[in-house]
CSV table of C-alpha atoms in Angstrom, one decimal:
chain,number,residue,atom,x,y,z
A,1,UNK,CA,2.7,-20.0,6.6
A,2,UNK,CA,2.4,-16.7,8.6
A,3,UNK,CA,4.7,-13.9,7.7
A,4,UNK,CA,7.9,-13.7,9.7
A,5,UNK,CA,7.7,-10.0,10.3
A,6,UNK,CA,10.7,-9.9,12.6
A,7,UNK,CA,12.9,-11.8,10.2
A,8,UNK,CA,11.8,-9.6,7.2
A,9,UNK,CA,12.3,-6.4,9.3
A,10,UNK,CA,15.8,-7.2,10.4
A,11,UNK,CA,16.7,-8.4,6.9
A,12,UNK,CA,15.6,-5.0,5.6
A,13,UNK,CA,17.4,-3.1,8.3
A,14,UNK,CA,20.6,-4.9,7.6
A,15,UNK,CA,21.5,-5.1,11.2
A,16,UNK,CA,23.9,-7.8,12.4
A,17,UNK,CA,21.7,-8.8,15.3
A,18,UNK,CA,18.3,-7.9,16.7
A,19,UNK,CA,18.1,-5.5,19.7
A,20,UNK,CA,15.5,-4.1,22.0
A,21,UNK,CA,15.4,-1.0,19.8
A,22,UNK,CA,14.9,-2.8,16.5
A,23,UNK,CA,12.2,-5.0,18.0
A,24,UNK,CA,10.4,-2.1,19.7
A,25,UNK,CA,10.4,-0.1,16.5
A,26,UNK,CA,8.9,-3.0,14.6
A,27,UNK,CA,6.2,-3.4,17.2
A,28,UNK,CA,5.4,0.3,16.9
A,29,UNK,CA,5.0,-0.1,13.1
A,30,UNK,CA,2.8,-3.2,13.4
A,31,UNK,CA,0.7,-1.6,16.1
A,32,UNK,CA,-0.2,1.1,13.6
A,33,UNK,CA,-1.4,-1.5,11.0
A,34,UNK,CA,-3.7,-2.9,13.7
A,35,UNK,CA,-5.5,0.4,14.4
A,36,UNK,CA,-9.3,0.1,14.5
A,37,UNK,CA,-10.0,2.5,11.5
A,38,UNK,CA,-8.2,0.0,9.2
A,39,UNK,CA,-10.2,-2.6,7.3
A,40,UNK,CA,-8.1,-3.0,4.2
A,41,UNK,CA,-4.9,-1.1,4.9
A,42,UNK,CA,-4.2,-3.4,7.9
A,43,UNK,CA,-1.6,-5.9,9.0
A,44,UNK,CA,-3.0,-8.5,6.6
A,45,UNK,CA,-2.4,-6.1,3.7
A,46,UNK,CA,1.1,-5.6,5.0
A,47,UNK,CA,1.7,-9.3,5.1
A,48,UNK,CA,0.4,-9.8,1.6
A,49,UNK,CA,2.6,-7.2,0.0
A,50,UNK,CA,5.7,-8.2,1.9
A,51,UNK,CA,5.1,-11.8,0.8
A,52,UNK,CA,4.8,-10.7,-2.8
A,53,UNK,CA,7.9,-8.5,-2.5
A,54,UNK,CA,10.0,-11.4,-1.3
A,55,UNK,CA,9.3,-13.1,-4.6
A,56,UNK,CA,10.8,-10.3,-6.7
A,57,UNK,CA,14.2,-9.3,-7.9
A,58,UNK,CA,15.4,-5.9,-6.6
A,59,UNK,CA,18.3,-3.5,-7.1
A,60,UNK,CA,17.8,-2.2,-3.5
A,61,UNK,CA,16.0,-5.1,-1.8
A,62,UNK,CA,16.4,-3.7,1.8
A,63,UNK,CA,15.1,-0.3,0.9
A,64,UNK,CA,12.2,-1.8,-1.1
A,65,UNK,CA,11.1,-3.8,1.9
A,66,UNK,CA,11.3,-0.9,4.3
A,67,UNK,CA,9.3,1.2,1.9
A,68,UNK,CA,6.5,-1.3,2.0
A,69,UNK,CA,6.7,-1.6,5.8
A,70,UNK,CA,6.2,2.2,6.1
A,71,UNK,CA,4.1,3.2,3.0
A,72,UNK,CA,0.8,2.9,4.9
A,73,UNK,CA,2.2,3.2,8.4
A,74,UNK,CA,0.1,6.3,9.0
A,75,UNK,CA,-3.4,5.8,7.6
A,76,UNK,CA,-6.3,8.1,8.6
A,77,UNK,CA,-9.2,8.2,6.1
A,78,UNK,CA,-10.0,11.7,7.4
A,79,UNK,CA,-6.6,13.1,6.3
A,80,UNK,CA,-5.1,13.8,2.9
A,81,UNK,CA,-1.4,13.6,3.9
A,82,UNK,CA,-1.0,10.0,4.9
A,83,UNK,CA,1.9,9.4,2.6
A,84,UNK,CA,3.7,12.5,3.7
A,85,UNK,CA,3.2,11.6,7.3
A,86,UNK,CA,4.3,8.0,6.7
A,87,UNK,CA,7.5,9.3,5.0
A,88,UNK,CA,8.3,11.5,7.9
A,89,UNK,CA,7.7,8.6,10.3
A,90,UNK,CA,10.1,6.4,8.3
A,91,UNK,CA,12.7,9.1,8.4
A,92,UNK,CA,12.4,9.6,12.1
A,93,UNK,CA,12.6,5.9,12.9
A,94,UNK,CA,15.2,4.7,10.4
A,95,UNK,CA,17.7,7.5,10.6
A,96,UNK,CA,19.7,5.8,13.4
A,97,UNK,CA,20.3,2.7,11.2
A,98,UNK,CA,20.5,4.0,7.6
A,99,UNK,CA,22.5,6.5,5.7
A,100,UNK,CA,20.9,9.8,4.6
A,101,UNK,CA,20.8,8.6,1.0
A,102,UNK,CA,18.9,5.4,1.9
A,103,UNK,CA,16.4,7.3,4.0
A,104,UNK,CA,15.9,9.8,1.2
A,105,UNK,CA,15.3,7.0,-1.3
A,106,UNK,CA,12.7,5.4,1.0
A,107,UNK,CA,10.9,8.7,1.6
A,108,UNK,CA,10.7,9.4,-2.1
A,109,UNK,CA,9.3,6.0,-2.8
A,110,UNK,CA,6.7,6.3,-0.1
A,111,UNK,CA,5.6,9.7,-1.5
A,112,UNK,CA,5.3,8.1,-5.0
A,113,UNK,CA,2.6,5.7,-3.7
A,114,UNK,CA,0.3,8.7,-3.5
A,115,UNK,CA,-0.1,9.2,-7.2
A,116,UNK,CA,1.2,5.9,-8.6
A,117,UNK,CA,2.8,7.4,-11.7
A,118,UNK,CA,5.0,4.8,-13.3
A,119,UNK,CA,8.6,5.8,-13.3
A,120,UNK,CA,10.6,5.7,-16.5
A,121,UNK,CA,13.9,4.6,-14.9
A,122,UNK,CA,13.3,3.1,-11.5
A,123,UNK,CA,12.4,-0.6,-11.6
A,124,UNK,CA,12.3,-1.0,-7.9
A,125,UNK,CA,9.8,1.8,-7.5
A,126,UNK,CA,7.8,0.4,-10.5
A,127,UNK,CA,7.5,-2.9,-8.6
A,128,UNK,CA,6.6,-1.3,-5.3
A,129,UNK,CA,3.8,0.5,-7.0
A,130,UNK,CA,2.5,-2.7,-8.6
A,131,UNK,CA,2.7,-4.6,-5.4
A,132,UNK,CA,0.8,-1.9,-3.6
A,133,UNK,CA,-2.0,-2.1,-6.2
A,134,UNK,CA,-1.9,-5.9,-6.7
A,135,UNK,CA,-5.4,-6.1,-5.2
A,136,UNK,CA,-6.9,-4.6,-8.3
A,137,UNK,CA,-5.9,-7.7,-10.3
A,138,UNK,CA,-7.1,-10.1,-7.7
A,139,UNK,CA,-9.8,-12.8,-8.2
A,140,UNK,CA,-13.2,-11.1,-8.4
A,141,UNK,CA,-14.4,-12.4,-5.1
A,142,UNK,CA,-11.2,-11.1,-3.4
A,143,UNK,CA,-11.6,-7.7,-5.1
A,144,UNK,CA,-15.2,-7.6,-3.9
A,145,UNK,CA,-14.1,-8.0,-0.3
A,146,UNK,CA,-11.5,-5.3,-0.8
A,147,UNK,CA,-14.2,-2.9,-2.1
A,148,UNK,CA,-16.3,-3.6,0.9
A,149,UNK,CA,-13.3,-3.0,3.2
A,150,UNK,CA,-12.7,0.4,1.5
A,151,UNK,CA,-16.3,1.4,2.2
A,152,UNK,CA,-15.8,0.4,5.8
A,153,UNK,CA,-12.8,2.7,6.1
A,154,UNK,CA,-14.9,5.5,4.8
A,155,UNK,CA,-18.0,4.8,6.8
A,156,UNK,CA,-17.9,8.4,8.1
A,157,UNK,CA,-19.0,9.5,4.6
A,158,UNK,CA,-22.7,9.2,3.6
A,159,UNK,CA,-23.5,6.8,0.8
A,160,UNK,CA,-24.3,9.2,-2.0
A,161,UNK,CA,-21.1,11.2,-1.5
A,162,UNK,CA,-18.9,8.1,-1.2
A,163,UNK,CA,-20.4,6.5,-4.3
A,164,UNK,CA,-19.8,9.7,-6.3
A,165,UNK,CA,-16.1,10.1,-5.2
A,166,UNK,CA,-15.3,6.4,-5.4
A,167,UNK,CA,-16.8,6.2,-8.9
A,168,UNK,CA,-14.7,9.3,-10.0
A,169,UNK,CA,-11.6,7.6,-8.6
A,170,UNK,CA,-12.3,4.4,-10.4
A,171,UNK,CA,-13.0,6.2,-13.7
A,172,UNK,CA,-9.7,8.1,-13.4
A,173,UNK,CA,-7.9,4.8,-13.0
A,174,UNK,CA,-9.7,3.3,-16.1
A,175,UNK,CA,-8.6,6.3,-18.1
A,176,UNK,CA,-4.9,5.5,-17.6
A,177,UNK,CA,-3.3,3.7,-20.5
A,178,UNK,CA,-1.7,1.2,-18.1
A,179,UNK,CA,-2.8,0.3,-14.6
A,180,UNK,CA,0.5,-1.4,-13.8
A,181,UNK,CA,4.1,-0.5,-14.4
A,182,UNK,CA,5.6,-4.0,-14.8
A,183,UNK,CA,4.4,-7.6,-15.5
A,184,UNK,CA,5.2,-9.0,-12.1
A,185,UNK,CA,1.5,-9.7,-11.6
A,186,UNK,CA,1.1,-11.5,-14.9
A,187,UNK,CA,0.6,-10.3,-18.5
A,188,UNK,CA,-3.1,-10.2,-18.0
A,189,UNK,CA,-3.1,-8.2,-14.8
A,190,UNK,CA,-4.3,-5.0,-16.5
A,191,UNK,CA,-7.3,-6.8,-18.1
A,192,UNK,CA,-8.2,-8.5,-14.8
A,193,UNK,CA,-8.0,-5.2,-12.9
A,194,UNK,CA,-10.1,-3.4,-15.5
A,195,UNK,CA,-12.8,-6.0,-15.2
A,196,UNK,CA,-12.8,-5.7,-11.4
A,197,UNK,CA,-13.0,-1.9,-11.6
A,198,UNK,CA,-15.8,-2.0,-14.2
A,199,UNK,CA,-17.8,-4.4,-12.0
A,200,UNK,CA,-17.4,-2.2,-9.0
A,201,UNK,CA,-18.5,0.8,-11.0
A,202,UNK,CA,-21.6,-1.1,-12.1
A,203,UNK,CA,-22.4,-1.9,-8.5
A,204,UNK,CA,-22.0,1.7,-7.5
A,205,UNK,CA,-24.4,2.8,-10.3
A,206,UNK,CA,-27.0,0.2,-9.2
A,207,UNK,CA,-26.8,1.5,-5.6
A,208,UNK,CA,-27.3,5.1,-6.8
A,209,UNK,CA,-30.6,4.3,-8.5
């Protein structure tokens, strides 16, 4: 069943009834996820993470959903500040409905998706980070499509340079003691993710020969 973006959006906003403004703001967010430079970080990715989020237990369910709506709202592979810009966009668009403390929480959570360091005392953020990286523990054939989509998003980078930096990123992930903060993806999620990453590294090495 397709994601009910409008229902999820208005549930997250916590408004009593939809309005022209709430609907137009949602359309502006979804329009960003349909931009042509996106091959993985697109509206399908948004649908998948929101569907997974709706299966979890949250302390702040509305803010968690809004964080996921906005965490990749701005995505330009040529820039290094996508999370910061996404957080600013969330602040600008949500301030008319949410309290300052809720906006600050959402901004902080969006910024945390840049480094993906597991928090010691924030279960909501821990789940957000795991949902955002759930693709790492996907079935091998799904992960392979993801890897190809990432390459498409960085098509402006020549092969040798992309392979080097992508391999460095993957090795950094493998060096982490834990790839996920929780067990919402299953107790074997870490092992599945490491297998996928190691397979991609092997593919990158073979292409470099």
